[in-house]
PDB file of C-alpha atoms and ligand atoms in Angstrom:
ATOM      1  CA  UNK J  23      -2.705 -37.480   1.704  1.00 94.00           C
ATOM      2  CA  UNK J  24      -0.413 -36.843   4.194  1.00 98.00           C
ATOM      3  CA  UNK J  25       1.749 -33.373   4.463  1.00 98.00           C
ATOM      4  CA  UNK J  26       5.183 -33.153   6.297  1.00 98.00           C
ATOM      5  CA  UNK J  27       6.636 -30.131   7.471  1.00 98.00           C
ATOM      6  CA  UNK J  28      10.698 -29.089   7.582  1.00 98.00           C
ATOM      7  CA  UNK J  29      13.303 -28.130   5.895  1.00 98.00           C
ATOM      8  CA  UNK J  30      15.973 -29.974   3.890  1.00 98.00           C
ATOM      9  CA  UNK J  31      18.572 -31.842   5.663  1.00 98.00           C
ATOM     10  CA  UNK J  32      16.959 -31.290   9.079  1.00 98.00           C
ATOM     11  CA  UNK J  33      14.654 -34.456  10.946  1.00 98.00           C
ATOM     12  CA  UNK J  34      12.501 -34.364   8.359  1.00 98.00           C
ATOM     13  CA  UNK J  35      14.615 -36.339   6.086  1.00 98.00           C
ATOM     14  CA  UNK J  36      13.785 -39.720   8.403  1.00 99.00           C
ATOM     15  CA  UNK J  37       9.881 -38.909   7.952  1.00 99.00           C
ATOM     16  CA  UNK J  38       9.940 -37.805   4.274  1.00 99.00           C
ATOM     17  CA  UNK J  39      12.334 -41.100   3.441  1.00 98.00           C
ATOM     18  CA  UNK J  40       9.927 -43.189   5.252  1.00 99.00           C
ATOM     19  CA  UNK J  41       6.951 -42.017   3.466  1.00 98.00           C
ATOM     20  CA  UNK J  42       8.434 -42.615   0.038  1.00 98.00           C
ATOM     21  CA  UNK J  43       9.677 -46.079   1.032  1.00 98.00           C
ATOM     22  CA  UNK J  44       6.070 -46.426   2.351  1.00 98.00           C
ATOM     23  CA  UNK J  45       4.964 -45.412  -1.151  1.00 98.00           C
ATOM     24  CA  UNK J  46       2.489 -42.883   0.977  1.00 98.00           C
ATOM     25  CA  UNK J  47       0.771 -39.795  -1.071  1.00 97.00           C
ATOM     26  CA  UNK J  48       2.384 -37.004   0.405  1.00 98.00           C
ATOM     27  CA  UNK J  49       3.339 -33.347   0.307  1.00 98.00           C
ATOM     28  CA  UNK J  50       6.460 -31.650   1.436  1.00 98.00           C
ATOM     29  CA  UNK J  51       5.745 -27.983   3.280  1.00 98.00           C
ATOM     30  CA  UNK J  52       9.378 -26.169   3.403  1.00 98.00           C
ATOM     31  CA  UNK J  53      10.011 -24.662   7.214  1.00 98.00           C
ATOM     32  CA  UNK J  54      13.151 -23.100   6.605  1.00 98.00           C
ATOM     33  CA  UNK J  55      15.807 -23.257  10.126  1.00 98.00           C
ATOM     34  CA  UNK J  56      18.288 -20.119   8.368  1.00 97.00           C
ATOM     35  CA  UNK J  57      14.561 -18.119   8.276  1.00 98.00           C
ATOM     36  CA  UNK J  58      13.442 -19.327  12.090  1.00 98.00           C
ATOM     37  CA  UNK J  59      10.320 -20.092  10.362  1.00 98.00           C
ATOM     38  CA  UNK J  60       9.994 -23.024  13.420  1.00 98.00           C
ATOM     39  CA  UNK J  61       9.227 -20.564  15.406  1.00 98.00           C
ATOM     40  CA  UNK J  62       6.917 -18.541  13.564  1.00 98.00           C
ATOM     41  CA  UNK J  63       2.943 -18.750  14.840  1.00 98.00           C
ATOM     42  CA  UNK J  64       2.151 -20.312  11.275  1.00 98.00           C
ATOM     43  CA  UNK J  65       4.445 -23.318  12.320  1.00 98.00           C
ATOM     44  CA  UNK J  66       3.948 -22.904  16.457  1.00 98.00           C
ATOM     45  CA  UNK J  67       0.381 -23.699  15.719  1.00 98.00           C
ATOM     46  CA  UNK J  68       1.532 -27.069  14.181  1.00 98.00           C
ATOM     47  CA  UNK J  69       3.644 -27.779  16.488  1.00 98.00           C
ATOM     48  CA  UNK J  70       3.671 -25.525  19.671  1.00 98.00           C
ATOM     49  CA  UNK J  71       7.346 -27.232  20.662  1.00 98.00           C
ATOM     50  CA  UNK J  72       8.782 -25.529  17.681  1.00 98.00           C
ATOM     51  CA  UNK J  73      10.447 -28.320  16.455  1.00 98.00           C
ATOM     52  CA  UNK J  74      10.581 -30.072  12.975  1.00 98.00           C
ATOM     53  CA  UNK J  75       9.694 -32.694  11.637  1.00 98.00           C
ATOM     54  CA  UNK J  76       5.804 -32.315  12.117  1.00 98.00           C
ATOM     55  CA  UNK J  77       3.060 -34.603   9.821  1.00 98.00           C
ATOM     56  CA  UNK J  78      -0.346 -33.919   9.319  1.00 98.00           C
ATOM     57  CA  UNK J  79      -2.412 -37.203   8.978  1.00 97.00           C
ATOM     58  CA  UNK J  80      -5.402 -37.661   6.384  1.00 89.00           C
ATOM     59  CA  UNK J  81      -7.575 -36.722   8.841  1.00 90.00           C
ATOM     60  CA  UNK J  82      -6.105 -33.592   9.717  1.00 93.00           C
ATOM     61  CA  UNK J  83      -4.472 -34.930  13.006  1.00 97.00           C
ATOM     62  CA  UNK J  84      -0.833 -34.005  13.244  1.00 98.00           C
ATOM     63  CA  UNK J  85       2.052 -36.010  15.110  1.00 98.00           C
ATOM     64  CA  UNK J  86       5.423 -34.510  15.957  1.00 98.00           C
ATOM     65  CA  UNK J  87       8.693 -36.226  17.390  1.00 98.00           C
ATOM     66  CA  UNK J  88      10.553 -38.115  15.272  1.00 98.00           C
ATOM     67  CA  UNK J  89      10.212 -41.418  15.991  1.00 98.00           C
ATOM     68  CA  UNK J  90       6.302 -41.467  16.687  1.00 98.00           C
ATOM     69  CA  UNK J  91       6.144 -40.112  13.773  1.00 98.00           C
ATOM     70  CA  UNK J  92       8.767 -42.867  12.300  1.00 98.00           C
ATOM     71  CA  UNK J  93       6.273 -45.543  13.844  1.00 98.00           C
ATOM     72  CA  UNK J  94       3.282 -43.968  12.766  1.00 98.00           C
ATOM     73  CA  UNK J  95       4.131 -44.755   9.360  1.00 98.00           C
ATOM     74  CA  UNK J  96       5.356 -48.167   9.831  1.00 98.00           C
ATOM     75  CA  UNK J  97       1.636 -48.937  11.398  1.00 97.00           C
ATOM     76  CA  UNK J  98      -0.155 -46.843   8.552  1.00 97.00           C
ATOM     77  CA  UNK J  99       1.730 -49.309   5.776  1.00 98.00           C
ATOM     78  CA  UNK J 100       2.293 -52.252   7.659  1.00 98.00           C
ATOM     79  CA  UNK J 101       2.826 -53.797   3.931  1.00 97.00           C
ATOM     80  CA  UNK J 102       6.069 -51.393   3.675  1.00 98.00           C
ATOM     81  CA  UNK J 103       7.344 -53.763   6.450  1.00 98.00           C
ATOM     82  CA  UNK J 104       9.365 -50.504   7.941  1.00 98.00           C
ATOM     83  CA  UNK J 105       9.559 -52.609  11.047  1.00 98.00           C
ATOM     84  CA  UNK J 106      10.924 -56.348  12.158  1.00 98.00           C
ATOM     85  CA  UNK J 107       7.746 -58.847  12.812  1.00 97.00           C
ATOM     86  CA  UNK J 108       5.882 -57.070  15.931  1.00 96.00           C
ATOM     87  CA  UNK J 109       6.954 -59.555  19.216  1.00 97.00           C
ATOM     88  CA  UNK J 110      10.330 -60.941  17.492  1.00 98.00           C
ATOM     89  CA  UNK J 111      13.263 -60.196  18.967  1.00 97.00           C
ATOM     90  CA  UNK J 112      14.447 -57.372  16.496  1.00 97.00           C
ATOM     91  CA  UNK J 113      11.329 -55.262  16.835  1.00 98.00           C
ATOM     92  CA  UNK J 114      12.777 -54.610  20.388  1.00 98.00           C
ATOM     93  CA  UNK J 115      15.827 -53.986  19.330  1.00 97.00           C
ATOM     94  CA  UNK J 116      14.570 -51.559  16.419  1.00 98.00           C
ATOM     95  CA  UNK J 117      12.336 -49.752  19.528  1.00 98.00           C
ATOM     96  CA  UNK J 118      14.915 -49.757  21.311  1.00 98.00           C
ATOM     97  CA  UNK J 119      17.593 -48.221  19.235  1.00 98.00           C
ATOM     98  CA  UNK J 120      15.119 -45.287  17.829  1.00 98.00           C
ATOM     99  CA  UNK J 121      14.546 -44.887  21.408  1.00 98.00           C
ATOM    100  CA  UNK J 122      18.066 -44.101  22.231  1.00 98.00           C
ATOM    101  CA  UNK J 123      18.740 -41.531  19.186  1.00 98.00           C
ATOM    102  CA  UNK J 124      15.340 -40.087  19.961  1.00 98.00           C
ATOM    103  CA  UNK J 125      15.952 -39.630  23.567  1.00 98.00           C
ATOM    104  CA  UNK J 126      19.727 -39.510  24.260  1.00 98.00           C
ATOM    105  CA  UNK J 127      20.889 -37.927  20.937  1.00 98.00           C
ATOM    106  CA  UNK J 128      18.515 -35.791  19.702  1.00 98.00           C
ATOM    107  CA  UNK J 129      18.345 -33.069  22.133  1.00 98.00           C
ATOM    108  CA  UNK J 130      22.135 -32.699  22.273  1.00 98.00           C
ATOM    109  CA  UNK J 131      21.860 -31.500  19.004  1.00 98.00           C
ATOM    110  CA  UNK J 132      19.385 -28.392  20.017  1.00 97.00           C
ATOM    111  CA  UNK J 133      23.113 -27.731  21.887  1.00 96.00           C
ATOM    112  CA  UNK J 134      25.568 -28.165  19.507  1.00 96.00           C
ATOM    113  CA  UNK J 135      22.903 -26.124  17.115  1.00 95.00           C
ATOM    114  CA  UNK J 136      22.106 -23.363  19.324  1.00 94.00           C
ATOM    115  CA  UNK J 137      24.019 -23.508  22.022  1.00 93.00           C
ATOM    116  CA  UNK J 138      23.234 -19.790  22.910  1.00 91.00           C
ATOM    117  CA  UNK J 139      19.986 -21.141  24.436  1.00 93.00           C
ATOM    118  CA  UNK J 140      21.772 -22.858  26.888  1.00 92.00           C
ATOM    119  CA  UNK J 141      24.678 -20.638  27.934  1.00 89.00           C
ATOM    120  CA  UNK J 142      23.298 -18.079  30.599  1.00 77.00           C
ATOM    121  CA  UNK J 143      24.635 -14.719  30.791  1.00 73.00           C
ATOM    122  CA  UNK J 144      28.655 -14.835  30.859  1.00 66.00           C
ATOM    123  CA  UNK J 145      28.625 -18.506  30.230  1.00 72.00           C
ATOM    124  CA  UNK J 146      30.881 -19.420  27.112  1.00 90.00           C
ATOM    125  CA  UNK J 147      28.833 -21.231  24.505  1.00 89.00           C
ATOM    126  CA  UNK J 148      31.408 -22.820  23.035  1.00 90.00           C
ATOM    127  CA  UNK J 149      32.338 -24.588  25.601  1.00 92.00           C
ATOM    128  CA  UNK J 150      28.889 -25.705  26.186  1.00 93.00           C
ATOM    129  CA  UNK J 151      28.506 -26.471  22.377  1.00 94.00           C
ATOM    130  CA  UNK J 152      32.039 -28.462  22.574  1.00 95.00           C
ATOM    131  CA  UNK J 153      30.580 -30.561  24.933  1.00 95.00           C
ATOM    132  CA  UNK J 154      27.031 -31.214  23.563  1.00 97.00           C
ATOM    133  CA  UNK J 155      29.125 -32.569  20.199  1.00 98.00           C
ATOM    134  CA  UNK J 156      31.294 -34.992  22.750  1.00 98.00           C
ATOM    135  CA  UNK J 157      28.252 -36.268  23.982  1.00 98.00           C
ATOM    136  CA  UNK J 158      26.572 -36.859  20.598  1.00 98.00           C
ATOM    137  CA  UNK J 159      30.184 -38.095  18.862  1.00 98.00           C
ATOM    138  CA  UNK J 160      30.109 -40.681  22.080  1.00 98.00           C
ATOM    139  CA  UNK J 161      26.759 -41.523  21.463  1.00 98.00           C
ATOM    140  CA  UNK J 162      26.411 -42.475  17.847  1.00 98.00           C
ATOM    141  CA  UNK J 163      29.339 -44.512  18.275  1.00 98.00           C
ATOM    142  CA  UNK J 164      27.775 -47.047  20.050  1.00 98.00           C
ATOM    143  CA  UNK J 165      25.309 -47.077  17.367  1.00 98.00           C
ATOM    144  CA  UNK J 166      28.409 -47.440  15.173  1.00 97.00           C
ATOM    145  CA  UNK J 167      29.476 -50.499  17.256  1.00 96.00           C
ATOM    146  CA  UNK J 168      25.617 -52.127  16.315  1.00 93.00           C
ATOM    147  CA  UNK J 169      25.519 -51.362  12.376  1.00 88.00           C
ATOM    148  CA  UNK J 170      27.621 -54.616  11.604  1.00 83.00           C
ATOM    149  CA  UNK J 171      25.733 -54.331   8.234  1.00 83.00           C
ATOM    150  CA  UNK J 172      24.592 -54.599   5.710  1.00 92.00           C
ATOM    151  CA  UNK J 173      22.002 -53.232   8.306  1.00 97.00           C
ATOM    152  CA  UNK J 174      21.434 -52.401  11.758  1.00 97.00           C
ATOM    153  CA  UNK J 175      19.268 -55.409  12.462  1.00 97.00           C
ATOM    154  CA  UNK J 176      19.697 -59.377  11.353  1.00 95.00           C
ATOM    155  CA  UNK J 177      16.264 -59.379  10.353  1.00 95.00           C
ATOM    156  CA  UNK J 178      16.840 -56.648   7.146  1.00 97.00           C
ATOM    157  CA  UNK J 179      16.061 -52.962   6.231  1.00 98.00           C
ATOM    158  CA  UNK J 180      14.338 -51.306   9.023  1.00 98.00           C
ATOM    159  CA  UNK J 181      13.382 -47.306  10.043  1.00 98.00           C
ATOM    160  CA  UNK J 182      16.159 -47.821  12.013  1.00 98.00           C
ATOM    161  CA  UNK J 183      18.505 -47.749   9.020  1.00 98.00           C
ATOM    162  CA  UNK J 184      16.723 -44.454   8.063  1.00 98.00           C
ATOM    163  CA  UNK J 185      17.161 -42.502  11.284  1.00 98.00           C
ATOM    164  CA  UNK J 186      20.751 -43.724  12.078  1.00 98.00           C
ATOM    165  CA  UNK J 187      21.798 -42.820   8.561  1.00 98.00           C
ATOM    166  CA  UNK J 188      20.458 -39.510   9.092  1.00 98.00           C
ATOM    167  CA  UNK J 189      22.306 -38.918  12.681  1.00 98.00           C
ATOM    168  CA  UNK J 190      25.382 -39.746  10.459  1.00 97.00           C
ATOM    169  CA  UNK J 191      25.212 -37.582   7.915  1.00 97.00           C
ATOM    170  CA  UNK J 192      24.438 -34.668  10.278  1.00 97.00           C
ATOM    171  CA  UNK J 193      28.197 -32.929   9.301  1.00 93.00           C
ATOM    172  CA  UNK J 194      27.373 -29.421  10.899  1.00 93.00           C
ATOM    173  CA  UNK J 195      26.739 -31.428  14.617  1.00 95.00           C
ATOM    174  CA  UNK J 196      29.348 -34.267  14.507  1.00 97.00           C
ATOM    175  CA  UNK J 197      32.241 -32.244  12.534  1.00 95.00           C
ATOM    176  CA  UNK J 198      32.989 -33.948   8.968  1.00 94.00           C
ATOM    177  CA  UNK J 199      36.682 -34.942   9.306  1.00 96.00           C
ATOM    178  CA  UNK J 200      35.521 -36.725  12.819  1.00 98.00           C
ATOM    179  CA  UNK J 201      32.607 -38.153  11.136  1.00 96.00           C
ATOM    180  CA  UNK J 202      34.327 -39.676   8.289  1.00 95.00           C
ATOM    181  CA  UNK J 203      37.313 -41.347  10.413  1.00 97.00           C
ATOM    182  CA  UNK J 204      34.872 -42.866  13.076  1.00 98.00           C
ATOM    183  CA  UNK J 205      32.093 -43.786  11.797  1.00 97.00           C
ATOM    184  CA  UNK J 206      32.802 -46.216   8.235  1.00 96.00           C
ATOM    185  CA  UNK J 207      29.851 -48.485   9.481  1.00 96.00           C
ATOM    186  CA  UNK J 208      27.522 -45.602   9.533  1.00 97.00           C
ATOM    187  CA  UNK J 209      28.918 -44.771   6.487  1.00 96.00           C
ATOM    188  CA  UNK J 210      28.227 -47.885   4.423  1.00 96.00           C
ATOM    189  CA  UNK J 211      24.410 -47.998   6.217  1.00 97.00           C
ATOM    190  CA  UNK J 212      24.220 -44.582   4.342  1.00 97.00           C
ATOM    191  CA  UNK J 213      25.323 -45.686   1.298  1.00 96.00           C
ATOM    192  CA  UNK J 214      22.509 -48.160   1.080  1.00 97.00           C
ATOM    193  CA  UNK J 215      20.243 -46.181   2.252  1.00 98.00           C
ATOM    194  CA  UNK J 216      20.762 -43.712  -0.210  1.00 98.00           C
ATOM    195  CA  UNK J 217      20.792 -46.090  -3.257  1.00 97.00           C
ATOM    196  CA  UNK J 218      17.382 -47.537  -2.197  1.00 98.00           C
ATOM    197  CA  UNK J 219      14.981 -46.999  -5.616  1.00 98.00           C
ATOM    198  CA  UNK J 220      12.301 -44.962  -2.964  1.00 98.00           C
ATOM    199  CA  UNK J 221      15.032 -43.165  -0.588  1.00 98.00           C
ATOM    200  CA  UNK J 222      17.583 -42.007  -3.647  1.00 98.00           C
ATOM    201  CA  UNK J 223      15.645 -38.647  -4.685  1.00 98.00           C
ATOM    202  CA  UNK J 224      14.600 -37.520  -1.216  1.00 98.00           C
ATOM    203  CA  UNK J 225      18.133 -38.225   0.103  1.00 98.00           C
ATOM    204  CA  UNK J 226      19.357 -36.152  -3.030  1.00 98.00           C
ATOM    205  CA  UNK J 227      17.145 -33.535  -2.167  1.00 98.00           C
ATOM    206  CA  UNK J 228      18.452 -33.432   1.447  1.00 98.00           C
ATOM    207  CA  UNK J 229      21.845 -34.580   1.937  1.00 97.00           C
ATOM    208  CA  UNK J 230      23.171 -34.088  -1.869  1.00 94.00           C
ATOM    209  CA  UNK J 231      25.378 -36.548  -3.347  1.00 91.00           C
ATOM    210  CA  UNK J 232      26.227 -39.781  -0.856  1.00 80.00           C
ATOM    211  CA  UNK J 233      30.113 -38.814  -0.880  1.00 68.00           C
ATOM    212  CA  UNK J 234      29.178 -35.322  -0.077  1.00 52.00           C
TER     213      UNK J 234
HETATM  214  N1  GSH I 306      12.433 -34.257  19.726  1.00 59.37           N
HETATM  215  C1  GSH I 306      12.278 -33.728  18.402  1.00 59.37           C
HETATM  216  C2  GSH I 306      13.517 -32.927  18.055  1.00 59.37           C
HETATM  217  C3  GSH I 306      13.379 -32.273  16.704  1.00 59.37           C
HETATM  218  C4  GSH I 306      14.439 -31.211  16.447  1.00 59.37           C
HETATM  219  O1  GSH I 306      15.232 -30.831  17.317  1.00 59.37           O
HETATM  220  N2  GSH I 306      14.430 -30.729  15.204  1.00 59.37           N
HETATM  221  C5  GSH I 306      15.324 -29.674  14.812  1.00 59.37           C
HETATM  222  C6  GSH I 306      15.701 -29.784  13.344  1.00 59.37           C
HETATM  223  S1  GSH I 306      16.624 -31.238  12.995  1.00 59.37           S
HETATM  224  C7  GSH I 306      14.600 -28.350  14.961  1.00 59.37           C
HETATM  225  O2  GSH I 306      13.432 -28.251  14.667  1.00 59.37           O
HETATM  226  N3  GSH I 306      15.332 -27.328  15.423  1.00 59.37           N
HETATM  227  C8  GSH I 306      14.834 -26.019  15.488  1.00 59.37           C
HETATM  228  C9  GSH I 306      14.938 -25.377  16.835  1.00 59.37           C
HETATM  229  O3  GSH I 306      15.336 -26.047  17.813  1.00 59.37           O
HETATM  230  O4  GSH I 306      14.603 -24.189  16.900  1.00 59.37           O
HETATM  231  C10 GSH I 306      12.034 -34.851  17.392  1.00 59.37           C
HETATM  232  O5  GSH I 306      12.502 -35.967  17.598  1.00 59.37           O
HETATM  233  O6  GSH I 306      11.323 -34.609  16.397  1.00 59.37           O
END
């Protein structure tokens, strides 16, 4: 049995969506982000970084960051085939493109979240904030330019699908009208995402409705 912790809508989406594709036993713990709960000691001692998503393993060992935690899963339930054929040319691609949201995406959204953290005394955080959200718009639209469809890579469905389609939906960082007139690809990935028999509750559960 595995247990994830996060809230709804936040990182943990990718994890909890690739467990149920997975068909993995697992249980949800709810961190909430409006309580700080992150940054509570009962969290901090799960994951001292204060960040969500974190999973605790059947043996009690827990793994944080996203995408370890993304490939953890694939290599728990290689069956699930979460990832392209390890060596083939798209399993590159698929590291290589979690890599890039992981690293050059993901922590811009710490600044367009709390931007406070990064705005020294005097410093407008706004202006900070406005350009953490340039740099993540920029960004995900050279994911955009990849999801061709009907998914990111030629070889099918991968965790890739998962974790872009979550960057997309992310409304609060990218700004919804700008999301919605730049990034249709993204859009459609989400779409089938969402309708996938395993996905369709938990994205529910975290995103709402697919239009929404
Ligand atoms: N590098 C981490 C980033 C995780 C992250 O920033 N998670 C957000 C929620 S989506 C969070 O926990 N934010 C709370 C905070 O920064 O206090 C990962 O990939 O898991």
């Amino acid at each position: 049995m595995f247990t994830l912790y996060g809230d709804l809508g936040s990182g943990a989406f990718s994890a909890e969506a690739a467990l149920a594709e997975a068909g993995a036993p697992y249980t949800f713990e709810l961190v909430s982000l409006e309580k700080n709960e992150q940054r509570q000691p009962a969290f901090l001692a799960i994951n001292p970084s204060g960040k969500m998503p974190a999973l605790r393993l059947g043996e009690g060992q827990v793994v944080t960051e996203s995408a370890a935690i993304l490939l953890t899963i694939a290599d728990n339930f290689p069956q699930a085939r979460l990832l392209p054929p390890q060596g083939s040319p798209d399993r590159a691609q698929a590291y290589r493109w979690l890599a890039f949201l992981a690293g050059e995406i993901y922590p811009f959204v710490e600044i367009v979240d709390y931007p406070e953290r990064f705005a020294p005394e005097g410093a407008a955080a706004d202006s900070i904030k406005a350009i953490a959200r340039a740099r993540v718009r920029e960004r995900l639209l050279l994911v955009e330019r990849i999801a061709t469809g009907p998914f990111i890579l030629g070889s099918g469905f991968s965790l890739l699908d998962i974790y872009a389609a979550m960057f997309s939906r992310w409304k609060g960082t990218l700004g919804r009208e700008w999301r919605d007139a730049n990034l249709p690809l993204l859009g459609a990935l989400s779409q089938k995402v969402a309708q996938r028999p395993a996905i369709a509750p938990v994205w529910e559960r975290h995103f709402g409705p697919i239009s929404s």
